[in-house]
């Protein structure tokens, strides 16, 4: 790739994740404080990510891969997203907010695959070149969080004044910019011939179901779905939790999780090669357990360091489990079922697993509501801690260790 292409792809990835990080983290603070939403309402709002993840493969498989250039669809979807974000900023109650956020996530989730398609199409060796481009996405997410806190939108006074509304306006502008910019990106024509038949099973990875006959893969598959329940607690309620207990600059604090993702991604090859797949996965699960205990017993005063440490564990929680899992799935599937297997895992985790997780997290949070915007967070965080520990024990007992080669 030449410098111009690298710059274009890096800016595309930066804006893609700046957009996501610019509203998704603080929505958990915005909804109860500005729109007086309940835990169940917040769960509904966050579960739109899962509905988007379920619908996205059909959009990509049936439309994007067959009829239109990826960069053009990317542009159109982000322009639609800009309009929907503007509408979210102006929604006065949750009943108006929800349809717009659902529409937005149905439009946004396919763009995650589209930015990868545009990137891979320009790369001779994606295994070596993609990480350089993708890291700008993580930087975009971090910058979004730091911007929100720098401008004071997530401060106690800012939240009371409803300033988090500005996050949706900021993202609307960024989405419009990426929408226009996308039409200048390198051309990425359809990958599948229009006349080629594609089935429902091809899109959702049904061919990969035969991998579940392998007992080890079945155990891993079930663990992947179950671990999404504690993951949903973090995405849905961590920002709300930090804001509610009086932690300053919660959006900036949450960006520490993305910084740790980058660091532990660099450490993952070392852990994977030294300790093997099973121990790396178990280490990731243990991090989930420790993180939620830190959240349960930390506070915004002298024990604030426990909360920061819990956020910083996000890199281990995510990279050691999900990235290792992608490598394992790739190894088990082989060339023939590689795409189908990754599609099935994505649908099962970000689709079904997270959908159940968001619902459970909302129910648990509402159960421990003490008064308006006051929760018993110790009890709330104890649930995902115990659940993660249970998944860890089951995986340790029933998954037989096997050698898995690390693939860059």
Coordinates of C-alpha atoms in Angstrom, one line a residue:
X1 CA 0.0 0.0 0.0
X2 CA 1.2 3.5 -0.7
X3 CA 1.0 6.3 1.8
X4 CA -2.2 7.8 0.5
X5 CA -4.1 4.5 0.8
X6 CA -2.7 3.9 4.3
X7 CA -3.8 7.3 5.3
X8 CA -7.3 6.8 3.8
X9 CA -7.8 3.5 5.5
X10 CA -6.5 4.7 8.8
X11 CA -8.8 7.7 8.8
X12 CA -11.7 5.5 7.8
X13 CA -11.0 3.1 10.7
X14 CA -10.4 6.1 13.2
X15 CA -13.8 7.6 12.3
X16 CA -15.6 4.2 12.3
X17 CA -14.7 3.6 16.0
X18 CA -14.8 7.2 17.1
X19 CA -18.4 7.1 16.1
X20 CA -19.1 3.9 18.1
X21 CA -17.2 5.0 21.2
X22 CA -18.6 8.5 21.0
X23 CA -22.1 7.5 22.3
X24 CA -22.2 3.8 23.2
X25 CA -20.3 4.0 26.4
X26 CA -22.1 7.0 27.9
X27 CA -25.6 6.0 26.7
X28 CA -25.9 4.1 30.0
X29 CA -25.4 7.4 31.9
X30 CA -27.6 9.4 29.5
X31 CA -30.7 7.3 29.5
X32 CA -31.5 7.1 33.2
X33 CA -30.5 10.7 34.0
X34 CA -32.0 12.5 30.9
X35 CA -34.8 10.3 29.7
X36 CA -35.5 8.6 33.1
X37 CA -35.1 5.2 31.6
X38 CA -35.3 2.0 33.7
X39 CA -32.7 -0.9 33.7
X40 CA -35.0 -2.7 31.3
X41 CA -35.1 0.3 29.0
X42 CA -31.3 0.5 29.0
X43 CA -31.1 -3.2 28.3
X44 CA -33.5 -2.7 25.3
X45 CA -31.3 0.1 24.0
X46 CA -28.0 -1.9 24.3
X47 CA -29.6 -5.0 22.8
X48 CA -30.0 -3.1 19.5
X49 CA -26.3 -4.0 19.0
X50 CA -27.2 -7.7 19.1
X51 CA -30.1 -7.2 16.7
X52 CA -27.8 -5.3 14.4
X53 CA -25.2 -8.1 14.6
X54 CA -27.9 -10.7 13.8
X55 CA -29.2 -8.7 10.8
X56 CA -25.8 -7.6 9.5
X57 CA -24.7 -10.9 7.9
X58 CA -27.9 -11.0 5.8
X59 CA -27.3 -7.4 4.6
X60 CA -23.6 -8.1 3.7
X61 CA -24.3 -11.6 2.2
X62 CA -27.4 -10.8 0.2
X63 CA -26.7 -7.2 -0.9
X64 CA -23.2 -5.8 -0.2
X65 CA -21.2 -8.8 -1.4
X66 CA -23.3 -9.1 -4.6
X67 CA -24.5 -5.8 -6.0
X68 CA -22.6 -2.7 -4.9
X69 CA -19.1 -1.5 -4.1
X70 CA -18.4 -1.8 -0.4
X71 CA -17.2 1.8 0.0
X72 CA -20.4 3.2 -1.5
X73 CA -22.6 1.2 0.8
X74 CA -20.4 2.3 3.7
X75 CA -21.0 5.9 2.7
X76 CA -24.8 5.6 2.4
X77 CA -25.1 3.7 5.7
X78 CA -23.1 6.4 7.6
X79 CA -25.2 9.2 6.0
X80 CA -28.3 7.4 7.2
X81 CA -26.6 7.0 10.6
X82 CA -25.9 10.8 10.8
X83 CA -29.6 11.5 10.4
X84 CA -30.6 8.9 13.0
X85 CA -28.0 10.2 15.4
X86 CA -29.4 13.7 15.1
X87 CA -32.9 12.3 15.8
X88 CA -31.5 10.5 18.9
X89 CA -30.2 13.8 20.2
X90 CA -33.6 15.4 20.0
X91 CA -35.6 12.5 21.4
X92 CA -37.5 13.6 24.5
X93 CA -38.5 10.2 26.0
X94 CA -37.4 6.6 25.6
X95 CA -40.4 5.5 23.5
X96 CA -39.1 7.9 20.8
X97 CA -35.4 7.2 21.4
X98 CA -35.7 3.4 21.0
X99 CA -36.9 3.1 17.4
X100 CA -34.1 5.5 16.3
X101 CA -31.4 3.6 18.2
X102 CA -32.6 0.3 16.7
X103 CA -32.6 1.7 13.2
X104 CA -29.1 3.2 13.8
X105 CA -27.6 -0.1 15.0
X106 CA -29.2 -2.0 12.0
X107 CA -27.4 0.5 9.8
X108 CA -24.1 0.7 11.7
X109 CA -23.3 -3.0 12.4
X110 CA -22.9 -3.9 8.8
X111 CA -20.3 -1.1 8.4
X112 CA -17.9 -3.1 10.7
X113 CA -17.6 -5.8 8.1
X114 CA -17.5 -3.2 5.3
X115 CA -14.5 -1.3 6.6
X116 CA -12.7 -4.6 6.9
X117 CA -13.6 -5.5 3.3
X118 CA -12.4 -2.1 2.0
X119 CA -9.1 -2.6 4.0
X120 CA -8.4 -6.2 3.0
X121 CA -9.1 -5.4 -0.7
X122 CA -6.1 -3.0 -0.7
X123 CA -3.7 -5.3 1.2
X124 CA -1.2 -7.8 -0.3
X125 CA -0.6 -9.4 3.1
X126 CA -3.5 -8.6 5.5
X127 CA -2.0 -10.6 8.4
X128 CA 0.9 -8.1 8.6
X129 CA -0.8 -4.9 7.3
X130 CA -4.2 -5.0 8.9
X131 CA -3.1 -4.5 12.5
X132 CA -1.5 -1.1 11.6
X133 CA -4.8 0.1 10.1
X134 CA -7.0 -1.4 12.8
X135 CA -5.2 0.2 15.7
X136 CA -6.4 3.6 14.5
X137 CA -9.9 2.3 15.3
X138 CA -9.0 1.7 18.9
X139 CA -7.3 5.2 19.0
X140 CA -10.6 6.7 17.6
X141 CA -12.6 5.0 20.4
X142 CA -10.1 6.3 23.0
X143 CA -10.2 9.9 21.6
X144 CA -14.0 9.9 21.7
X145 CA -14.0 9.1 25.4
X146 CA -11.3 11.6 26.2
X147 CA -13.2 14.3 24.2
X148 CA -16.4 13.7 26.1
X149 CA -14.6 14.0 29.5
X150 CA -12.5 17.0 28.4
X151 CA -15.6 18.9 27.4
X152 CA -17.2 18.0 30.7
X153 CA -20.3 16.4 29.2
X154 CA -20.0 13.4 31.5
X155 CA -19.3 15.4 34.7
X156 CA -21.9 15.4 37.5
X157 CA -23.0 18.9 36.5
X158 CA -22.9 18.1 32.8
X159 CA -25.1 15.0 33.3
X160 CA -27.6 17.0 35.3
X161 CA -27.7 19.6 32.6
X162 CA -28.3 17.0 29.9
X163 CA -25.0 17.8 28.1
X164 CA -24.5 14.1 27.1
X165 CA -27.1 14.9 24.4
X166 CA -24.1 16.5 22.6
X167 CA -22.5 13.1 22.2
X168 CA -25.2 12.2 19.7
X169 CA -24.7 15.5 17.8
X170 CA -20.9 15.0 17.8
X171 CA -21.3 11.5 16.4
X172 CA -23.9 12.7 13.8
X173 CA -21.2 15.1 12.5
X174 CA -18.5 12.4 12.5
X175 CA -20.9 10.0 10.7
X176 CA -21.8 12.5 8.1
X177 CA -18.0 13.2 7.5
X178 CA -17.3 9.5 7.2
X179 CA -20.3 9.1 4.9
X180 CA -19.0 11.7 2.5
X181 CA -15.3 10.6 2.9
X182 CA -16.3 6.9 2.1
X183 CA -17.1 7.8 -1.5
X184 CA -13.4 8.8 -2.0
X185 CA -12.1 5.5 -0.7
X186 CA -10.4 3.0 -3.0
X187 CA -12.9 1.1 -5.1
X188 CA -14.0 -2.3 -3.6
X189 CA -16.3 -4.1 -6.1
X190 CA -18.6 -6.9 -5.1
X191 CA -16.9 -10.2 -4.1
X192 CA -19.6 -12.6 -5.2
X193 CA -21.0 -13.0 -8.7
X194 CA -24.7 -11.7 -8.9
X195 CA -25.8 -15.1 -10.5
X196 CA -24.1 -17.2 -7.8
X197 CA -26.6 -18.8 -5.5
X198 CA -26.2 -18.2 -1.8
X199 CA -28.3 -19.8 0.9
X200 CA -29.6 -18.9 4.3
X201 CA -27.2 -21.5 5.7
X202 CA -24.2 -20.0 3.9
X203 CA -24.9 -16.5 5.5
X204 CA -25.3 -17.6 9.1
X205 CA -22.6 -20.3 8.9
X206 CA -24.8 -23.4 9.2
X207 CA -22.2 -25.5 7.5
X208 CA -20.0 -25.0 10.5
X209 CA -22.6 -26.7 12.8
X210 CA -21.0 -30.0 12.1
X211 CA -18.0 -28.7 14.1
X212 CA -20.2 -29.0 17.2
X213 CA -19.9 -32.8 16.9
X214 CA -16.3 -32.2 18.2
X215 CA -16.8 -32.3 22.0
X216 CA -14.0 -29.8 22.7
X217 CA -15.4 -27.3 20.1
X218 CA -18.9 -27.7 21.6
X219 CA -17.6 -26.9 25.1
X220 CA -15.8 -23.8 23.7
X221 CA -18.9 -22.7 21.7
X222 CA -21.1 -22.9 24.8
X223 CA -18.5 -21.1 26.9
X224 CA -18.3 -18.3 24.3
X225 CA -22.1 -17.8 24.4
X226 CA -22.2 -17.9 28.3
X227 CA -19.3 -15.5 28.8
X228 CA -21.2 -12.9 26.8
X229 CA -23.6 -12.6 29.8
X230 CA -21.0 -11.0 32.1
X231 CA -19.6 -9.1 29.1
X232 CA -23.0 -7.5 28.6
X233 CA -22.9 -6.2 32.2
X234 CA -19.7 -4.3 31.4
X235 CA -20.9 -2.7 28.2
X236 CA -24.3 -1.9 29.5
X237 CA -23.7 -0.7 33.0
X238 CA -20.1 0.1 33.7
X239 CA -20.5 3.7 32.5
X240 CA -23.7 4.1 34.4
X241 CA -22.1 2.7 37.5
X242 CA -19.1 5.0 37.4
X243 CA -21.3 8.1 36.8
X244 CA -23.8 7.1 39.6
X245 CA -21.2 6.6 42.3
X246 CA -19.5 9.9 41.5
X247 CA -16.3 8.9 39.6
X248 CA -15.0 11.9 37.7
X249 CA -14.7 11.8 33.9
X250 CA -16.2 8.3 33.4
X251 CA -15.9 8.3 29.6
X252 CA -12.1 9.0 29.9
X253 CA -11.8 6.3 32.5
X254 CA -13.6 3.8 30.4
X255 CA -11.1 4.5 27.5
X256 CA -8.4 2.8 29.7
X257 CA -10.1 -0.4 28.7
X258 CA -9.3 0.2 25.0
X259 CA -5.7 1.2 25.8
X260 CA -5.3 -2.1 27.6
X261 CA -6.8 -3.9 24.6
X262 CA -3.9 -2.7 22.5
X263 CA -1.3 -3.6 25.1
X264 CA -2.6 -7.1 25.8
X265 CA -3.0 -7.8 22.0
X266 CA 0.8 -7.4 21.8
X267 CA 1.2 -9.7 24.8
X268 CA -1.2 -12.4 23.5
X269 CA 1.3 -14.2 21.2
X270 CA 3.7 -14.6 24.2
X271 CA 0.9 -16.0 26.5
X272 CA -0.5 -18.2 23.7
X273 CA 2.8 -19.8 22.7
X274 CA 4.1 -20.2 26.3
X275 CA 0.9 -21.4 28.1
X276 CA -1.2 -22.8 25.2
X277 CA -4.8 -22.2 24.3
X278 CA -6.7 -23.7 27.3
X279 CA -4.6 -21.8 29.9
X280 CA -4.9 -18.5 27.9
X281 CA -8.7 -18.8 27.8
X282 CA -8.8 -19.7 31.5
X283 CA -6.7 -16.7 32.3
X284 CA -9.1 -14.5 30.3
X285 CA -12.1 -15.9 32.3
X286 CA -10.3 -15.4 35.6
X287 CA -9.9 -11.8 34.6
X288 CA -13.7 -11.5 34.2
X289 CA -14.1 -12.8 37.7
X290 CA -11.5 -10.5 39.3
X291 CA -12.8 -7.5 37.4
X292 CA -16.3 -7.7 38.7
X293 CA -15.1 -8.3 42.3
X294 CA -13.1 -5.1 42.0
X295 CA -16.2 -3.3 40.8
X296 CA -18.3 -4.8 43.6
X297 CA -15.9 -3.7 46.4
X298 CA -14.3 -0.6 44.9
X299 CA -15.6 3.0 45.3
X300 CA -15.0 6.5 44.1
X301 CA -12.9 7.4 47.1
X302 CA -9.8 5.6 48.5
X303 CA -10.7 2.4 46.7
X304 CA -11.0 4.1 43.2
X305 CA -7.9 2.3 42.1
X306 CA -9.9 -0.9 42.2
X307 CA -12.3 0.4 39.6
X308 CA -9.4 1.6 37.4
X309 CA -7.8 -1.8 37.7
X310 CA -11.1 -3.5 36.8
X311 CA -11.4 -1.3 33.7
X312 CA -7.7 -2.0 32.8
X313 CA -8.4 -5.8 32.9
X314 CA -10.6 -5.3 29.8
X315 CA -7.7 -6.1 27.5
X316 CA -7.1 -9.5 29.2
X317 CA -10.9 -10.2 29.4
X318 CA -11.5 -9.5 25.7
X319 CA -8.2 -10.4 23.9
X320 CA -7.4 -13.5 25.9
X321 CA -10.8 -15.0 25.4
X322 CA -12.3 -13.7 22.1
X323 CA -9.1 -13.3 20.0
X324 CA -7.8 -16.6 21.2
X325 CA -11.2 -18.1 20.4
X326 CA -11.0 -16.7 16.9
X327 CA -7.7 -18.4 16.4
X328 CA -9.0 -21.7 17.9
X329 CA -12.1 -21.6 15.6
X330 CA -9.9 -20.9 12.6
X331 CA -7.7 -23.9 13.5
X332 CA -10.6 -26.3 14.0
X333 CA -12.6 -25.2 10.9
X334 CA -9.8 -25.5 8.4
X335 CA -10.0 -23.8 5.0
X336 CA -13.3 -25.2 3.9
X337 CA -15.4 -23.9 6.9
X338 CA -13.3 -21.0 8.1
X339 CA -15.7 -18.2 7.1
X340 CA -18.8 -20.2 8.1
X341 CA -17.3 -21.0 11.5
X342 CA -16.3 -17.4 12.3
X343 CA -19.8 -16.3 11.2
X344 CA -21.5 -18.8 13.4
X345 CA -19.4 -17.8 16.4
X346 CA -20.1 -14.1 15.8
X347 CA -23.8 -14.7 15.5
X348 CA -23.9 -16.9 18.6
X349 CA -21.9 -14.4 20.8
X350 CA -22.6 -10.9 19.6
X351 CA -26.0 -11.9 18.5
X352 CA -27.7 -14.4 20.8
X353 CA -25.2 -14.4 23.7
X354 CA -25.1 -10.6 24.1
X355 CA -28.9 -10.3 23.5
X356 CA -29.5 -12.7 26.5
X357 CA -26.8 -10.9 28.5
X358 CA -28.2 -7.4 28.0
X359 CA -31.7 -8.7 29.1
X360 CA -30.2 -10.4 32.2
X361 CA -28.1 -7.4 33.1
X362 CA -31.2 -5.1 32.9
X363 CA -33.3 -7.4 35.1
X364 CA -30.5 -7.7 37.7
X365 CA -29.9 -4.0 37.8
X366 CA -33.6 -3.2 38.2
X367 CA -33.8 -5.8 41.0
X368 CA -31.3 -3.9 43.0
X369 CA -32.7 -0.4 42.4
X370 CA -32.8 1.3 45.8
X371 CA -34.3 4.7 44.7
X372 CA -34.1 6.9 41.6
X373 CA -30.7 6.5 40.0
X374 CA -29.3 4.7 43.2
X375 CA -28.5 1.0 43.0
X376 CA -26.9 -1.6 45.2
X377 CA -23.9 -2.1 42.9
X378 CA -22.1 -4.5 45.1
X379 CA -24.9 -7.1 44.6
X380 CA -25.2 -6.2 40.9
X381 CA -21.5 -6.8 40.1
X382 CA -21.4 -10.0 42.3
X383 CA -23.7 -11.7 39.9
X384 CA -21.5 -11.5 36.7
X385 CA -18.4 -12.3 38.9
X386 CA -20.0 -15.6 40.2
X387 CA -21.3 -16.4 36.7
X388 CA -17.9 -15.9 35.1
X389 CA -16.3 -18.1 37.7
X390 CA -18.9 -20.8 37.0
X391 CA -18.1 -20.7 33.3
X392 CA -14.4 -20.9 34.1
X393 CA -14.9 -24.0 36.3
X394 CA -17.0 -25.8 33.7
X395 CA -14.5 -25.0 30.9
X396 CA -11.5 -26.2 33.1
X397 CA -13.3 -29.5 33.9
X398 CA -14.7 -30.4 30.5
X399 CA -12.4 -28.9 27.9
X400 CA -9.5 -31.3 27.1
X401 CA -6.3 -29.5 26.4
X402 CA -5.2 -29.6 22.8
X403 CA -2.3 -28.0 20.9
X404 CA -3.3 -24.9 18.9
X405 CA -0.8 -23.1 16.8
X406 CA -0.8 -19.3 17.1
X407 CA -1.6 -17.6 13.8
X408 CA -0.7 -14.0 13.2

